[in-house]
Tab-separated table of C-alpha atoms in Angstrom:
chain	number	residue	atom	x	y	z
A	1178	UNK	CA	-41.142	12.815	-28.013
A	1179	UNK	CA	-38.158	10.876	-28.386
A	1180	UNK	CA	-37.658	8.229	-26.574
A	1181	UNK	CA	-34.134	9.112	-25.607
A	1182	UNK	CA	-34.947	11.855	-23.591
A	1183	UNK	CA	-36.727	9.772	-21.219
A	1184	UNK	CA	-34.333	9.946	-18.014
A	1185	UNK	CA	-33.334	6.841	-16.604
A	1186	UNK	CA	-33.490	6.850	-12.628
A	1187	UNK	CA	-30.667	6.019	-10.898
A	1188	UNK	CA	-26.692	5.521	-11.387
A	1189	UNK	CA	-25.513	2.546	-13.450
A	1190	UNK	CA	-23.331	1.310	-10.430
A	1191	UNK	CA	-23.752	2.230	-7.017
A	1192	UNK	CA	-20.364	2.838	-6.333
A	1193	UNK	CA	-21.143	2.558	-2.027
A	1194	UNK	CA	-22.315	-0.982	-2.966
A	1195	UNK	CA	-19.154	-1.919	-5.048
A	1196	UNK	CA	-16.915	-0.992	-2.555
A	1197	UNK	CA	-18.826	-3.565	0.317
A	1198	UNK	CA	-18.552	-6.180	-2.738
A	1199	UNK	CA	-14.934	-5.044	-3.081
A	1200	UNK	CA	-14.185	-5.929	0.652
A	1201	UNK	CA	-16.374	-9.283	0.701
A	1202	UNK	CA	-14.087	-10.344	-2.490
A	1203	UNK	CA	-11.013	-9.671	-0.380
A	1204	UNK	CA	-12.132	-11.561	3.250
A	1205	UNK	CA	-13.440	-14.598	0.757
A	1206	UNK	CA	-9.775	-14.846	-0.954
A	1207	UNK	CA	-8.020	-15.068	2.773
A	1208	UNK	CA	-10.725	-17.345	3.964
A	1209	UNK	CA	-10.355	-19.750	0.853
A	1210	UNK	CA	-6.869	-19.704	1.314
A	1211	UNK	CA	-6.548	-20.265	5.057
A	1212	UNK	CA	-9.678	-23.626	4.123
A	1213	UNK	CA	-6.907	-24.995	1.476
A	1214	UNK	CA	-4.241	-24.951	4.043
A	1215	UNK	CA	-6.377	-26.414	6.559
A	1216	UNK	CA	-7.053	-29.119	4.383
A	1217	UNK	CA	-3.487	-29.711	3.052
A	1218	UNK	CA	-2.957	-30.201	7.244
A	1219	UNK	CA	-5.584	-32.262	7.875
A	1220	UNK	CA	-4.706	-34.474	4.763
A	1221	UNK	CA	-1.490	-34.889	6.027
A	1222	UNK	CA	-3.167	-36.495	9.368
A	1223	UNK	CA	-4.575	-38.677	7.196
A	1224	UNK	CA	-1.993	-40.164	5.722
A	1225	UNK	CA	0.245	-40.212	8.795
A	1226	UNK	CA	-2.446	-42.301	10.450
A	1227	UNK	CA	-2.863	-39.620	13.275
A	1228	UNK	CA	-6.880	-38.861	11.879
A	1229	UNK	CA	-9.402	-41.682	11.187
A	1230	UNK	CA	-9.997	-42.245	7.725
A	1231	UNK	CA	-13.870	-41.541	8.000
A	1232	UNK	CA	-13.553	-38.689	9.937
A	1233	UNK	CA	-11.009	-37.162	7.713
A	1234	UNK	CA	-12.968	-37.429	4.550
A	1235	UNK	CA	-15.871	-36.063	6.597
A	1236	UNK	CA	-13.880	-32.820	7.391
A	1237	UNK	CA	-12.136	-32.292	4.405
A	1238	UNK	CA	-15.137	-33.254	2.396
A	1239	UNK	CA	-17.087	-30.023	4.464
A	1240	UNK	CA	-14.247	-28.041	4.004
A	1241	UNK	CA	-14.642	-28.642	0.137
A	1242	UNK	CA	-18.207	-27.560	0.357
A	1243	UNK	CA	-17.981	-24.737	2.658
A	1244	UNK	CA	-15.327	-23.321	0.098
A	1245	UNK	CA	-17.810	-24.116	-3.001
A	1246	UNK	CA	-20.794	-22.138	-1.298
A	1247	UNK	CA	-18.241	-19.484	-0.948
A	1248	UNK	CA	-17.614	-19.116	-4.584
A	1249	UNK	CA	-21.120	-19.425	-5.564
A	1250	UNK	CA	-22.374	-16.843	-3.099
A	1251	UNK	CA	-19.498	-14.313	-2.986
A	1252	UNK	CA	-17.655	-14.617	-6.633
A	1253	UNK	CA	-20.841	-15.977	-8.812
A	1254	UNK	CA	-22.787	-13.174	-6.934
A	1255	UNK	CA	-26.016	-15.241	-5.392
A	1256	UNK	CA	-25.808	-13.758	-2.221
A	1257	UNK	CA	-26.638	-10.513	-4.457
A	1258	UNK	CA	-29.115	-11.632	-6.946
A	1259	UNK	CA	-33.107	-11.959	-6.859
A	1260	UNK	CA	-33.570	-15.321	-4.712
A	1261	UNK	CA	-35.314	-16.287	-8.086
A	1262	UNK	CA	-31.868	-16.833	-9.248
A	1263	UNK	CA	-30.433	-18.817	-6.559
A	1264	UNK	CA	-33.167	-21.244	-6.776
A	1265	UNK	CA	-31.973	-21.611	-10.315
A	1266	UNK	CA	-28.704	-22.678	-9.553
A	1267	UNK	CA	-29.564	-25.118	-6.410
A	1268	UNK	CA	-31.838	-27.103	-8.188
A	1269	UNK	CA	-29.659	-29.339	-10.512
A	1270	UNK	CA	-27.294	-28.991	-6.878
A	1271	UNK	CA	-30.127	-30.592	-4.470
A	1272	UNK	CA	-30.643	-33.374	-7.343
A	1273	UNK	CA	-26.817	-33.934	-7.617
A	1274	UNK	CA	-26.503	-34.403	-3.996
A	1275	UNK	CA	-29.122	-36.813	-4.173
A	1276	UNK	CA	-27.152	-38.780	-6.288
A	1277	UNK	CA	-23.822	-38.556	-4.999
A	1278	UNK	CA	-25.524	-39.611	-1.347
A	1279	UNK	CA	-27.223	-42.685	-3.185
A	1280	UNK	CA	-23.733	-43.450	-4.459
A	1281	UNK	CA	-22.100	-42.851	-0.832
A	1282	UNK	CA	-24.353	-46.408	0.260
A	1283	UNK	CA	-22.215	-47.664	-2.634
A	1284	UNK	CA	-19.259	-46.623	-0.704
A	1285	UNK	CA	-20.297	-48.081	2.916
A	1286	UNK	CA	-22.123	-51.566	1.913
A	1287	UNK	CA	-20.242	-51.889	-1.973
A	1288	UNK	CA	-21.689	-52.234	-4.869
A	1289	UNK	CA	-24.634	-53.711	-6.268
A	1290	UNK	CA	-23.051	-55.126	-9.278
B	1131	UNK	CA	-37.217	18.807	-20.899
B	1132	UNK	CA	-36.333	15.329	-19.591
B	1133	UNK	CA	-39.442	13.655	-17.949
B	1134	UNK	CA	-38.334	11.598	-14.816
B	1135	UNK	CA	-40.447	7.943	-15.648
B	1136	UNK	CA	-39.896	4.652	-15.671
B	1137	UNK	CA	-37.787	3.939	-18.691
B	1138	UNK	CA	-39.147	0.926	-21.457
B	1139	UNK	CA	-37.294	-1.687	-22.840
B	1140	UNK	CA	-37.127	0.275	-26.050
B	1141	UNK	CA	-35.108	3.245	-24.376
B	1142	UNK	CA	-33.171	0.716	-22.107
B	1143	UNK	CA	-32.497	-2.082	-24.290
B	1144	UNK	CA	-32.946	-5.861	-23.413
B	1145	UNK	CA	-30.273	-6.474	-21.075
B	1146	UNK	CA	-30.610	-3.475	-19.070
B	1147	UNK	CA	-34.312	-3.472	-19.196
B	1148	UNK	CA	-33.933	-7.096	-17.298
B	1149	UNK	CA	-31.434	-6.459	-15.385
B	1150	UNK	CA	-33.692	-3.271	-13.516
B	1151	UNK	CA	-37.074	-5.055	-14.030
B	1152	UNK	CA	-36.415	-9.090	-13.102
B	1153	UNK	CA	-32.814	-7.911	-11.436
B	1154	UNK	CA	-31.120	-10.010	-13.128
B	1155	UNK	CA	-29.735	-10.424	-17.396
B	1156	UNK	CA	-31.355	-13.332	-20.111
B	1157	UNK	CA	-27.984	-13.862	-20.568
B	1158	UNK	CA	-27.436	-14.596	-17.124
B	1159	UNK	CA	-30.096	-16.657	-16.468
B	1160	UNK	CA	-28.673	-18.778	-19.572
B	1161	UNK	CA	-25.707	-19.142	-17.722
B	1162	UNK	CA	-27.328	-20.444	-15.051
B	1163	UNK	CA	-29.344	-22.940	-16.458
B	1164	UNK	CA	-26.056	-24.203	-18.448
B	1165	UNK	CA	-24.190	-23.721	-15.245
B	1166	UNK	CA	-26.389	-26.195	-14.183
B	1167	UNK	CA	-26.794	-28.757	-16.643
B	1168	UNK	CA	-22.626	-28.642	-16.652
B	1169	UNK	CA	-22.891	-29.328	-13.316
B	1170	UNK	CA	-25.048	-32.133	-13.425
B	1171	UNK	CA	-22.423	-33.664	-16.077
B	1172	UNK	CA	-19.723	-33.608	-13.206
B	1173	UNK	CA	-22.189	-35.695	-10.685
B	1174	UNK	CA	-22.080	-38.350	-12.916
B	1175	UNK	CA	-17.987	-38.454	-13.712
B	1176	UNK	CA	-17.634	-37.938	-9.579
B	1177	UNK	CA	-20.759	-40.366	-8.506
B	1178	UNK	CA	-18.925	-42.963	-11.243
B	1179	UNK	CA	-15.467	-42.299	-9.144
B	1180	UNK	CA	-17.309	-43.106	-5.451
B	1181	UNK	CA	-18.712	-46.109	-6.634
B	1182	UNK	CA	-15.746	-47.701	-7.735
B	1183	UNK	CA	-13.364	-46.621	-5.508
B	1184	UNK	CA	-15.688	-48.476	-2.692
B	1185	UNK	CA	-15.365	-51.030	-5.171
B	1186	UNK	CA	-11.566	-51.355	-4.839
B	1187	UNK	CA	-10.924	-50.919	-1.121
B	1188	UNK	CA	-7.519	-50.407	0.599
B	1189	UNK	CA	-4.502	-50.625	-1.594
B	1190	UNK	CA	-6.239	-52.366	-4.432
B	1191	UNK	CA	-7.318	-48.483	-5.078
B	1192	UNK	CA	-3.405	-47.741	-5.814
B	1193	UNK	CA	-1.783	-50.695	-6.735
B	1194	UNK	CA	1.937	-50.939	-6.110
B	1195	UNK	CA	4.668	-53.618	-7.088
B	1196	UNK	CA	3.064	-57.241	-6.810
B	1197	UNK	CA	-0.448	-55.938	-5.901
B	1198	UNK	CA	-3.551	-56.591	-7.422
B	1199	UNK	CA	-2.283	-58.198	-11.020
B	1200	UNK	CA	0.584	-55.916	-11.199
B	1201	UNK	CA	3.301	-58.259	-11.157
B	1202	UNK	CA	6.402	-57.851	-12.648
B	1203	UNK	CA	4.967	-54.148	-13.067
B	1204	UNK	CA	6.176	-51.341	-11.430
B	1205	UNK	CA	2.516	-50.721	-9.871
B	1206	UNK	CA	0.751	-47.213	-10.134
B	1207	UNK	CA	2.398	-43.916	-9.127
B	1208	UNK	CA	1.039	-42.004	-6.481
B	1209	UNK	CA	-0.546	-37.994	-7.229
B	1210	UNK	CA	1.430	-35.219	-6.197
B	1211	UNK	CA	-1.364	-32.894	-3.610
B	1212	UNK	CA	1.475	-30.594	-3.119
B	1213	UNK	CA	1.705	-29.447	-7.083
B	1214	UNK	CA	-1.853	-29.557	-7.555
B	1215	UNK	CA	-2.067	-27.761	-3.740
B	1216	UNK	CA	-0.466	-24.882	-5.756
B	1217	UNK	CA	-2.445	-25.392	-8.800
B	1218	UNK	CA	-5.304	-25.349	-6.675
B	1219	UNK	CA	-4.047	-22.052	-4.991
B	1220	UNK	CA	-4.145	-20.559	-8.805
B	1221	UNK	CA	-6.693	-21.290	-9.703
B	1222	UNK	CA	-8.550	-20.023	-6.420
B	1223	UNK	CA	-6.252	-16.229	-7.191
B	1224	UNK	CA	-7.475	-16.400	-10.705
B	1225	UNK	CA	-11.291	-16.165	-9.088
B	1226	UNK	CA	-10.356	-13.260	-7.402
B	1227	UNK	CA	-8.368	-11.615	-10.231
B	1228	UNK	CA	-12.001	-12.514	-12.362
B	1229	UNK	CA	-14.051	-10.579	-9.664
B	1230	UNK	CA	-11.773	-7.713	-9.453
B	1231	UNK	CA	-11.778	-7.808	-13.655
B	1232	UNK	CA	-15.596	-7.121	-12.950
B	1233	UNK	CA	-15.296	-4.408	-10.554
B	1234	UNK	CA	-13.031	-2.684	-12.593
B	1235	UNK	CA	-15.692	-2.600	-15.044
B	1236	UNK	CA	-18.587	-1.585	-12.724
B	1237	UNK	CA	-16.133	1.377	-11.825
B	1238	UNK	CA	-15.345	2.008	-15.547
B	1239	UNK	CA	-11.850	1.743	-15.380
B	1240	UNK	CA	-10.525	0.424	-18.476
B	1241	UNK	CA	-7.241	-0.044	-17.430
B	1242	UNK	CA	-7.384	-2.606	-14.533
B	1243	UNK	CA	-10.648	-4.202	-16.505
B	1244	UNK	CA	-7.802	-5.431	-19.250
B	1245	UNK	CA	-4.953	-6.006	-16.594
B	1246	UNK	CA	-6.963	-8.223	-14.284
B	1247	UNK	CA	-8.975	-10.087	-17.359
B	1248	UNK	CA	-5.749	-10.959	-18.953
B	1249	UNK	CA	-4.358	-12.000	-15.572
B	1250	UNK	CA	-7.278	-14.199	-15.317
B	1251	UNK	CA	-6.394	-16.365	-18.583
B	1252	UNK	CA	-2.736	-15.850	-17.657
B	1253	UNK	CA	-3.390	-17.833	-14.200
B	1254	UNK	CA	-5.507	-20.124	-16.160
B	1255	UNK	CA	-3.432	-21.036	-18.521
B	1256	UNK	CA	-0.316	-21.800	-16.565
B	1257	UNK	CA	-3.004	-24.178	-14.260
B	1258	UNK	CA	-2.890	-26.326	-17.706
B	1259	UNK	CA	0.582	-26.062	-18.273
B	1260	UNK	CA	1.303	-27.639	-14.495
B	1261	UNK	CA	-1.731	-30.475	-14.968
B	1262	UNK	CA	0.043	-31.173	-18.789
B	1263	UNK	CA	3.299	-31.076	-16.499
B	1264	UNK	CA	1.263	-33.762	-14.076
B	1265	UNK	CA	-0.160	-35.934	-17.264
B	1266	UNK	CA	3.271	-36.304	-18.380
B	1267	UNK	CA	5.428	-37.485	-14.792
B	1268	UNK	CA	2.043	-39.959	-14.442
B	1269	UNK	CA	1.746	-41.292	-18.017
B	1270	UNK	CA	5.684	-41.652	-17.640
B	1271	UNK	CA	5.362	-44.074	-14.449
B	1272	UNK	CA	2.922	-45.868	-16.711
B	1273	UNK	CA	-0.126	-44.669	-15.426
B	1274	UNK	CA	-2.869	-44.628	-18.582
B	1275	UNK	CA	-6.832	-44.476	-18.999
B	1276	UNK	CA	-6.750	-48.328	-19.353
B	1277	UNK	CA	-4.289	-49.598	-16.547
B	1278	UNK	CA	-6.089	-49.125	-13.761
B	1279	UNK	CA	-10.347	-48.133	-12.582
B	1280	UNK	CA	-7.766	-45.518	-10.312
B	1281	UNK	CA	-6.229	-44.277	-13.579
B	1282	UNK	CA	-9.235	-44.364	-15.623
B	1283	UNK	CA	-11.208	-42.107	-13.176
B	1284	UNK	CA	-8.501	-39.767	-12.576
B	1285	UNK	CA	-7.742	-38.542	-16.006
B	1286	UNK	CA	-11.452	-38.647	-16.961
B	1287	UNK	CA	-12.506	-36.470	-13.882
B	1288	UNK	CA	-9.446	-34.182	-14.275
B	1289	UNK	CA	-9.303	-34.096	-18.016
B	1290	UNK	CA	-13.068	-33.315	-18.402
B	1291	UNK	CA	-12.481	-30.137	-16.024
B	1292	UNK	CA	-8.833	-29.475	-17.772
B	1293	UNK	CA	-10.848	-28.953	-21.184
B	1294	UNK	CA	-13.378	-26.723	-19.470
B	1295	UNK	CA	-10.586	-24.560	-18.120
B	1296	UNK	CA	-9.494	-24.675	-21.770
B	1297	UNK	CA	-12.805	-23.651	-22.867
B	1298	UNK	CA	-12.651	-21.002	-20.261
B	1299	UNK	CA	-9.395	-19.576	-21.121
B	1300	UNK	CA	-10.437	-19.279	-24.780
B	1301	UNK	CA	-13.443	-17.380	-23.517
B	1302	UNK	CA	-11.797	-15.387	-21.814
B	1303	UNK	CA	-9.293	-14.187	-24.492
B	1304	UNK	CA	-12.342	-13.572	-26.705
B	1305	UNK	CA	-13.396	-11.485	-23.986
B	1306	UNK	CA	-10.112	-9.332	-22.920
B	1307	UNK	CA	-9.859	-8.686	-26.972
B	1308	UNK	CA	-12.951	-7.193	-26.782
B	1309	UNK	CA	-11.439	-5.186	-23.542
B	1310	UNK	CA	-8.776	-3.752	-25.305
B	1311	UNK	CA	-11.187	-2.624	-28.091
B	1312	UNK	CA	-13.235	-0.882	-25.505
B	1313	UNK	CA	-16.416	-2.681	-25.736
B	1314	UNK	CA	-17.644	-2.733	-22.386
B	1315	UNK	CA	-18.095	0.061	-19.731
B	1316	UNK	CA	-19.533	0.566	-16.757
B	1317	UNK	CA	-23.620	0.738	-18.573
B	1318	UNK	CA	-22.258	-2.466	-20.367
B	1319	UNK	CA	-20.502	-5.320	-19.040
B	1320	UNK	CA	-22.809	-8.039	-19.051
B	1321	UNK	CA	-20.334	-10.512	-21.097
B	1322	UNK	CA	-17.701	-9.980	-18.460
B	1323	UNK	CA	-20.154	-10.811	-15.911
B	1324	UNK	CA	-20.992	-13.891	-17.787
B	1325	UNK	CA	-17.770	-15.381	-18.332
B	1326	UNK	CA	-16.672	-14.577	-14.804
B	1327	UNK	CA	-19.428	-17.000	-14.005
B	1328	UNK	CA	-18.567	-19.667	-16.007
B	1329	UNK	CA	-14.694	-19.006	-14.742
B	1330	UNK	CA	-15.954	-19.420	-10.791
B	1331	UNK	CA	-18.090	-22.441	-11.820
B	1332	UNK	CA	-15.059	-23.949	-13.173
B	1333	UNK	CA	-13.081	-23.231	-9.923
B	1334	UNK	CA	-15.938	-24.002	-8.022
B	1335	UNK	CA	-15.665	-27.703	-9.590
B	1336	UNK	CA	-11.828	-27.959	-9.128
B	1337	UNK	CA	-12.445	-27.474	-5.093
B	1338	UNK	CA	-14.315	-30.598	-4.696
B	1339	UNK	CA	-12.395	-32.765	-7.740
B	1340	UNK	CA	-9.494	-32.034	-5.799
B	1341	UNK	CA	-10.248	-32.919	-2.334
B	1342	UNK	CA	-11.961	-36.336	-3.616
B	1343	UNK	CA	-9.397	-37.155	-5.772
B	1344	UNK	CA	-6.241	-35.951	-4.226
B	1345	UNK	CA	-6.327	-35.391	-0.524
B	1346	UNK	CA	-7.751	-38.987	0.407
């Protein structure tokens, strides 16, 4: 038998499915937006002296973050994929974070050298 | 007669075979581990910017007139957030133009696949034309890779993701050629998939450059 007549189960696209991706694509866009206003505003606090420094940058910093888990779980699709995936793409993250909070100790006591 | 059984990777092919069996492409998984290493190559340019920024405190960050060995100089400009607010704001549409590119696919339709990739490179292109814009007012206030820790961190954190949305735009041309020829459908659109990733990681990147660097 060829092996071409084999059916293959299923539709390509499930078209129900792409339509609820469709509609998460559109509620991440307004949130993103609305977070980069928000953070244009709070910047402005900043530099008008009306918003302490440290809590600023801790605001806008988790603003920054909440938007990039956004676009890796909505647009780069790993709130769809096999976990497998995900763990993939956090693991280079979780070591990165390690480094950038070794380098934030930098930032409260100054450098070593 | 078609027999209804699980189809092999001879009758599915690679890609698909994966993409059904392990849920997800090798290509994509390639992606992600480069996605990754890429990654790993911003730490370091942002972790070098944190530590010496702590190491210039207050306005010896920014020096102006008079500050900080900058006599007789006319000091270091300040960035513009409201220009690279709107870049931003591009950059951020051309995501969603990338994801609706993909959609199009998934749905076979050919039409909106080529509007919305070459919408995509469109939006990322004219986010370098307004950062070469930026160089240029900066460099013209005399702001250059050796005047300043400030300016050295700037255009090496900026720059380094300016030549990845480069890279990206150039991929993504490659790509929307290949859309016009009708190479991909809705059974085959794994490289759109895979440079829409790369094209989020690269906006993914510009959301935290651009709060560290511009908004404090």
């Amino acid at each position: 038998m060829n092996a071409h007549e084999h059916t293959v189960e299923g539709p390509a696209n499930d078209v129900h499915e792409l339509d609820h991706h469709l509609g998460d694509y559109k509620r991440i866009i307004a949130v993103l937006a609305v977070a980069t206003l928000v953070e244009f505003g709070i910047s402005f606090l900043i530099t008008g002296g009306k918003l302490p420094l440290v809590a600023g940058i801790l605001v806008l910093v988790g603003i920054a973050f909440f938007k990039a888990v956004l676009v890796a779980k909505f647009f780069m699709h790993l709130r769809y994929d096999p976990r497998s995936l995900a763990m993939i793409a956090m693991t280079p993250l979780l070591l990165a974070s390690f480094i950038n909070i070794i380098c934030c100790f930098d930032a409260i006591k100054g450098p070593a050298i | 007669m078609s027999q209804s059984i699980s189809p092999t990777i001879d009758d599915l092919g690679q890609t698909e075979h994966s993409r059904r069996t392990l849920g997800f492409t090798p290509g994509k998984f390639a992606m992600w581990l480069f996605i990754g290493q890429d990654a790993m190559g911003f730490v370091g340019l942002i972790s070098a910017y944190i530590v010496l920024r702590s190491a210039h405190p207050g306005s010896e960050w920014r020096p102006t007139i008079g500050e900080y060995g900058f006599e007789g100089h006319q000091g270091l400009p300040a960035l513009a957030p409201i220009l690279t607010g709107i870049n931003t704001f591009i950059l951020i549409v051309s995501s969603f133009t990338m994801v609706l590119a993909l959609d199009a696919v998934q749905r076979g339709n050919q039409a909106k696949l080529k509007l919305f990739l070459g919408l995509t490179a469109f939006l990322g292109a004219t986010f370098l034309g307004i950062q070469v814009v930026e160089y240029g007012a900066l460099m013209h206030e005399g702001m250059h890779m050796n005047a300043h820790p400030y300016a050295a961190t700037f255009f090496l954190c900026t720059a380094f993701h300016g030549a990845h949305v480069l890279s990206g735009v150039i991929y993504l041309l490659c790509i929307w050629v290949g859309a016009l020829r009708g190479k991909y459908s809705a059974t085959n659109y794994s490289p759109v998939e895979l440079v829409g990733l790369f094209w989020h990681f690269v906006d993914l990147v510009w959301i935290i450059l651009f709060t560290i660097i511009y908004l404090f």
